[in-house]
CSV table of C-alpha atoms in Angstrom, one decimal:
chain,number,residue,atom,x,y,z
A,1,UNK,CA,61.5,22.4,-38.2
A,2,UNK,CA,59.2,19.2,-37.4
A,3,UNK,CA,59.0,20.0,-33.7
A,4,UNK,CA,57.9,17.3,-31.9
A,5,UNK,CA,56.9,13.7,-33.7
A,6,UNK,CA,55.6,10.7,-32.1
A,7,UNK,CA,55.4,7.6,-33.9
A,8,UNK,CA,53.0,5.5,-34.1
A,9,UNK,CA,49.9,7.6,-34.6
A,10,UNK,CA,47.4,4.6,-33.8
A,11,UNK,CA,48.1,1.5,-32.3
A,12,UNK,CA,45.9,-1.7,-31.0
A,13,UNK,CA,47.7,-4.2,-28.3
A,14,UNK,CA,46.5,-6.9,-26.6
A,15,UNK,CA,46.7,-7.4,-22.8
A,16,UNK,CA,49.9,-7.8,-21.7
A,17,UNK,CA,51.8,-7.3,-24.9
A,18,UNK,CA,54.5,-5.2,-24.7
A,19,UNK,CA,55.5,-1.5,-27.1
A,20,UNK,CA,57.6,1.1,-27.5
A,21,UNK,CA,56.0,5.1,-28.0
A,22,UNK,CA,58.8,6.8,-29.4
A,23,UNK,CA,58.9,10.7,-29.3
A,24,UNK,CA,61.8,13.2,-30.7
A,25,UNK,CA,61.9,16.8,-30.7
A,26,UNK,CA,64.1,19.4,-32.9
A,27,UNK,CA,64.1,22.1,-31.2
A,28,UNK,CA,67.0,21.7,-28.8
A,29,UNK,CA,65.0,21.7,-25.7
A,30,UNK,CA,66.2,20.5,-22.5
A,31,UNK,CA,62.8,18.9,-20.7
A,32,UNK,CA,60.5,16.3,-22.2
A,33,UNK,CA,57.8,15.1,-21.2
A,34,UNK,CA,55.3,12.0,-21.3
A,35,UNK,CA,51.1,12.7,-20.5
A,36,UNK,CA,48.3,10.6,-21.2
A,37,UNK,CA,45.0,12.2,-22.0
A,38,UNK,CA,41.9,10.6,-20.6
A,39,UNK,CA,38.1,12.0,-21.4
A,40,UNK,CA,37.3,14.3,-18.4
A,41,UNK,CA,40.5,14.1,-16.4
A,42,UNK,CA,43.1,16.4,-18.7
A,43,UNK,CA,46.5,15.7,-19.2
A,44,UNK,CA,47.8,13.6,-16.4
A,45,UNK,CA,51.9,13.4,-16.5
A,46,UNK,CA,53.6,10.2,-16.5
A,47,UNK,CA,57.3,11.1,-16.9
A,48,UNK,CA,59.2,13.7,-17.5
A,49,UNK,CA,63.1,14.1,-17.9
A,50,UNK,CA,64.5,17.9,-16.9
A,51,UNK,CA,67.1,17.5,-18.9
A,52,UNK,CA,69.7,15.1,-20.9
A,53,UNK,CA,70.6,12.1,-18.5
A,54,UNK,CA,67.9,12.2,-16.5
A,55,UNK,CA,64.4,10.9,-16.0
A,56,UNK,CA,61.6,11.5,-12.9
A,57,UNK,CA,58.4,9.9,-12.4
A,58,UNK,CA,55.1,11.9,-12.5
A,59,UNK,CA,51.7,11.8,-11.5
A,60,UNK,CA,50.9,8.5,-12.8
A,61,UNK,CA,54.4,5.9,-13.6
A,62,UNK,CA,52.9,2.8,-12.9
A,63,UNK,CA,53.1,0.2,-16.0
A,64,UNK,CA,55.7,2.4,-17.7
A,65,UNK,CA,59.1,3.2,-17.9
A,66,UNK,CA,60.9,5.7,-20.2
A,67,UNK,CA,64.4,6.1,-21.9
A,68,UNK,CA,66.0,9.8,-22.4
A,69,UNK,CA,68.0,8.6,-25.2
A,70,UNK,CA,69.5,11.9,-26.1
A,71,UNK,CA,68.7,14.9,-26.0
A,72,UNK,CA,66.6,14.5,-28.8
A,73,UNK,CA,64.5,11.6,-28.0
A,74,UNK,CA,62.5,10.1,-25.3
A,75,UNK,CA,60.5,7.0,-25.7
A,76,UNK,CA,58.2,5.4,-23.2
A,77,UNK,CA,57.8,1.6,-22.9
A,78,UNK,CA,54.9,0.3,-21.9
A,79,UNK,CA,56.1,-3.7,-20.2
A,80,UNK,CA,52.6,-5.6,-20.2
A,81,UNK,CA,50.1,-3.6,-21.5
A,82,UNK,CA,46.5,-3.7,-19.7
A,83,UNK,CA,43.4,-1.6,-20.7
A,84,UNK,CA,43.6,0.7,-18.2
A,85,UNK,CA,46.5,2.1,-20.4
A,86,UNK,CA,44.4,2.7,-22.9
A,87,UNK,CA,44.2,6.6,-23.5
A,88,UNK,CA,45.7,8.8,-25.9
A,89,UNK,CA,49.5,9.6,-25.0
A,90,UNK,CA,51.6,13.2,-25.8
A,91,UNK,CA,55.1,13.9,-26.0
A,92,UNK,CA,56.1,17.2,-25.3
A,93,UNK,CA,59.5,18.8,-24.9
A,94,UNK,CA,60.2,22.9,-23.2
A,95,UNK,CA,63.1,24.8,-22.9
A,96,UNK,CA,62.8,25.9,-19.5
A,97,UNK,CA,65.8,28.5,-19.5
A,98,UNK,CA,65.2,31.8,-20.3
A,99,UNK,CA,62.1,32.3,-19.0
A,100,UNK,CA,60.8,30.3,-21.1
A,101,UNK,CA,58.2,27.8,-20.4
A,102,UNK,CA,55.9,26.6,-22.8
A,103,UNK,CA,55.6,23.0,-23.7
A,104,UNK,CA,55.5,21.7,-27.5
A,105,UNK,CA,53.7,18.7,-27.5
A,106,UNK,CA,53.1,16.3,-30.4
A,107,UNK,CA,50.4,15.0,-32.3
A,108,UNK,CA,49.8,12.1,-30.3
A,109,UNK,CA,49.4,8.3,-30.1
A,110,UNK,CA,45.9,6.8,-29.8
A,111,UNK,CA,46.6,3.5,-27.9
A,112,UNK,CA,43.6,0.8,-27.3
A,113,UNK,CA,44.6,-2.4,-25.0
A,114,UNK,CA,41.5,-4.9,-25.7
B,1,UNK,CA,47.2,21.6,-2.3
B,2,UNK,CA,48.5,20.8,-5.9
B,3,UNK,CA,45.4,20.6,-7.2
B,4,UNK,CA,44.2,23.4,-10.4
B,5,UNK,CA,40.1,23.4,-11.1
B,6,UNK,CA,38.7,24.3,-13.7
B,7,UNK,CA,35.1,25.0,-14.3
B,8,UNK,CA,32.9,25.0,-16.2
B,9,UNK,CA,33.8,21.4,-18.1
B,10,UNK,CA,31.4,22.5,-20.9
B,11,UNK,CA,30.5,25.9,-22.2
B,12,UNK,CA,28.2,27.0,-25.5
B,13,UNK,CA,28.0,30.3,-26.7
B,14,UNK,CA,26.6,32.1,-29.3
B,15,UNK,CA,28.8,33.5,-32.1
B,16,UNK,CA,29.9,36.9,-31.2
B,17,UNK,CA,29.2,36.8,-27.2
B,18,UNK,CA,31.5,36.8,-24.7
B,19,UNK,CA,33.5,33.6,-23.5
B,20,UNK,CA,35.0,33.3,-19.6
B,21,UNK,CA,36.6,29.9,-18.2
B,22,UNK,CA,37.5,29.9,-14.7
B,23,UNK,CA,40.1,28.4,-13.1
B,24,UNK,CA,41.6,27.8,-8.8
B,25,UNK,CA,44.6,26.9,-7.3
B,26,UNK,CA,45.8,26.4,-4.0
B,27,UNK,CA,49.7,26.1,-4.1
B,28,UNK,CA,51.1,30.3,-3.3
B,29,UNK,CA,54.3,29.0,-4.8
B,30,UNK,CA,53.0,28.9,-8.3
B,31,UNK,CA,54.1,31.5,-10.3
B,32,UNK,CA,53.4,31.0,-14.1
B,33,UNK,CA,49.8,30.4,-15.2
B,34,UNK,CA,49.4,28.9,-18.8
B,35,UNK,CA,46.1,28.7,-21.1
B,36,UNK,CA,46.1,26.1,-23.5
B,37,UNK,CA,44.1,25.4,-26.7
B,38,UNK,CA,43.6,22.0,-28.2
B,39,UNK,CA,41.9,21.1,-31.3
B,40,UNK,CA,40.6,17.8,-31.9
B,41,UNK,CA,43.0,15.1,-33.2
B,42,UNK,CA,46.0,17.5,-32.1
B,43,UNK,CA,48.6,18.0,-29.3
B,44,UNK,CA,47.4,21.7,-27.0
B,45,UNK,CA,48.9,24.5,-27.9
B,46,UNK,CA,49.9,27.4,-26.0
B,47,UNK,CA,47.6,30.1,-26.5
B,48,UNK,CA,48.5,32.8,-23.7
B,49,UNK,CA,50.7,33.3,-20.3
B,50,UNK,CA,50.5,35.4,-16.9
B,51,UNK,CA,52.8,36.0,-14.1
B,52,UNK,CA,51.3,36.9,-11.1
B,53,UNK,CA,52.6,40.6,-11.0
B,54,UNK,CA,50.1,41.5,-13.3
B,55,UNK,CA,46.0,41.1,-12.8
B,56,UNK,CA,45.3,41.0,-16.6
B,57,UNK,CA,47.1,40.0,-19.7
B,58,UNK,CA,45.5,40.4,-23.1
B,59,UNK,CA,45.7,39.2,-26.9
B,60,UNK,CA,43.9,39.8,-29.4
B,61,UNK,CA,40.6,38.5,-28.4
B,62,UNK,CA,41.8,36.6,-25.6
B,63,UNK,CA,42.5,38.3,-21.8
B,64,UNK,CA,43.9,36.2,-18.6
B,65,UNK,CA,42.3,38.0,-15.6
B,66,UNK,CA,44.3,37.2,-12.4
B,67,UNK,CA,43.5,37.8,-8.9
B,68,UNK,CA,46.3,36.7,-6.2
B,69,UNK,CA,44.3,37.2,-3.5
B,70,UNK,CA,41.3,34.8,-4.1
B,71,UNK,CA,43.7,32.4,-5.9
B,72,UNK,CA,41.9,32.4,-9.5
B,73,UNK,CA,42.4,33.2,-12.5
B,74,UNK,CA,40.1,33.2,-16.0
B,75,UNK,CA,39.9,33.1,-19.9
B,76,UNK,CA,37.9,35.3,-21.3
B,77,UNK,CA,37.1,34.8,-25.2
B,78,UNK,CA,35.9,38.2,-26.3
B,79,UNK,CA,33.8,37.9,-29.7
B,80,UNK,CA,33.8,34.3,-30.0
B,81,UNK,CA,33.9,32.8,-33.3
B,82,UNK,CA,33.2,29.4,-34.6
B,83,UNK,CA,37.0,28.6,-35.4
B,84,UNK,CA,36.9,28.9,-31.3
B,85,UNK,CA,35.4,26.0,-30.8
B,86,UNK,CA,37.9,23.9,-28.8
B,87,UNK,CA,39.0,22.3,-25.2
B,88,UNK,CA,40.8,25.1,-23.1
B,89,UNK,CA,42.6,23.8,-20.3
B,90,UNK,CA,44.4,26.1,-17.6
B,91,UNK,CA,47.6,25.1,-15.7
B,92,UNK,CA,50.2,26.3,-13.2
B,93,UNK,CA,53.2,25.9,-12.1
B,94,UNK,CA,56.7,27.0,-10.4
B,95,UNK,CA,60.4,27.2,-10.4
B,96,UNK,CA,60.8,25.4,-7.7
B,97,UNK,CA,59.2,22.3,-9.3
B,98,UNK,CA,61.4,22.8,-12.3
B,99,UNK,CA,57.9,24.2,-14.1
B,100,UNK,CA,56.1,21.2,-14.4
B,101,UNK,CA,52.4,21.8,-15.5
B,102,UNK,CA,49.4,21.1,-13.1
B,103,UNK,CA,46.6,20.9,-15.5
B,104,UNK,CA,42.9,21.8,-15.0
B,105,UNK,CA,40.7,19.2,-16.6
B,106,UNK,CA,39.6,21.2,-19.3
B,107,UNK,CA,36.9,22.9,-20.8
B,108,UNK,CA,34.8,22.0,-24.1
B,109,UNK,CA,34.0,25.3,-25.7
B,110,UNK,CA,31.4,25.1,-28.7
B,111,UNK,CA,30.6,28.6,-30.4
B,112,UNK,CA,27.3,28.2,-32.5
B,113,UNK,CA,27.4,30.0,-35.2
């Protein structure tokens, strides 16, 4: 069991290039979920998807847009990248059946927009 | 009203002493209250749950203490250890926003040795 894997790890974009955070869990969960992590502020959501087939915007959607591609995967695009983006970015994924709640999250991505 | 704070943002304690985060929320419809531990260079990690039914919930070393009526609940870090050392953030949430997380802002916990 890998759990939950994000690819890439690290990754440096100019303004207004465009990339792809791809995230896949193995765990047969229903809910994923996209956060960026900025110093001071915790983990702010950006998208989430309850379940296969769907997706809902968060606390924070602007200048990204996400993909549930199965129910294994769900990537999150950002368009034109600006260095307000730059953070650090989870994937997490929860059952949320059962009464079960917890969120797996991922190692991370460590995106800088310069 | 959805709002969960968390104080203090930083917190240093001696090795063997006694650690407490705090944490507030507004929202009466929450109903799940997480803790969660995050190491540097990883993802955060659940570390321990309460339901508001109870007013304490303990593991091992660490005990949620939960108090409906003033809306707070805590982490306390009973002989803290070096290994410790870590960013605690609290959340909430409820069914009837499908248990999404709101997040406290977290807390940097240093134990010195």
């Amino acid at each position: 069991n890998a759990g939950v894997t994000q690819t890439p790890k690290f990754q440096v974009l100019k303004t207004g290039q465009s990339m792809t955070l791809q995230c896949a869990q193995d765990m047969n969960h229903n809910s994923m979920y996209w956060y960026r992590q900025d110093p001071g502020m915790g983990l702010r959501l950006i998208y989430y998807s309850a379940s296969e087939g769907t997706t809902d915007k968060g606390e924070v959607p602007n200048g990204y847009n996400v993909s549930r591609l199965n129910k294994r995967e769900f990537s999150l695009r950002l368009e034109s990248a600006a260095p307000s983006q730059t953070s650090v970015y989870f994937c997490a994924s929860s059952p949320i059946q059962g009464g079960s709640y917890e969120q797996y999250f991922g190692p991370g991505t460590r995106l800088t927009v310069t | 009203q959805q709002q969960v704070k968390q104080s203090p943002q930083s917190l240093i304690v001696q090795k063997g002493g006694i650690s407490i985060i705090n944490c507030a929320y507004e929202n009466t419809a929450f109903d799940y209250f997480p803790w969660y531990q995050q190491f540097p260079g990883k993802g955060p990690a659940l570390l321990i749950a309460i339901r508001p039914d109870v007013s304490e919930k303990k593991e091992g070393r660490f005990t949620i203490s939960f108090n409906k009526s003033a809306k707070q609940f805590s982490l306390h870090i009973m002989d803290s250890q070096p290994g410790d050392s870590a960013t605690y953030f609290c959340a909430a949430s409820s069914g009837d926003s499908n248990y999404q997380l709101i997040w406290g802002a977290g807390t940097k916990l240093i134990i010195k040795p």
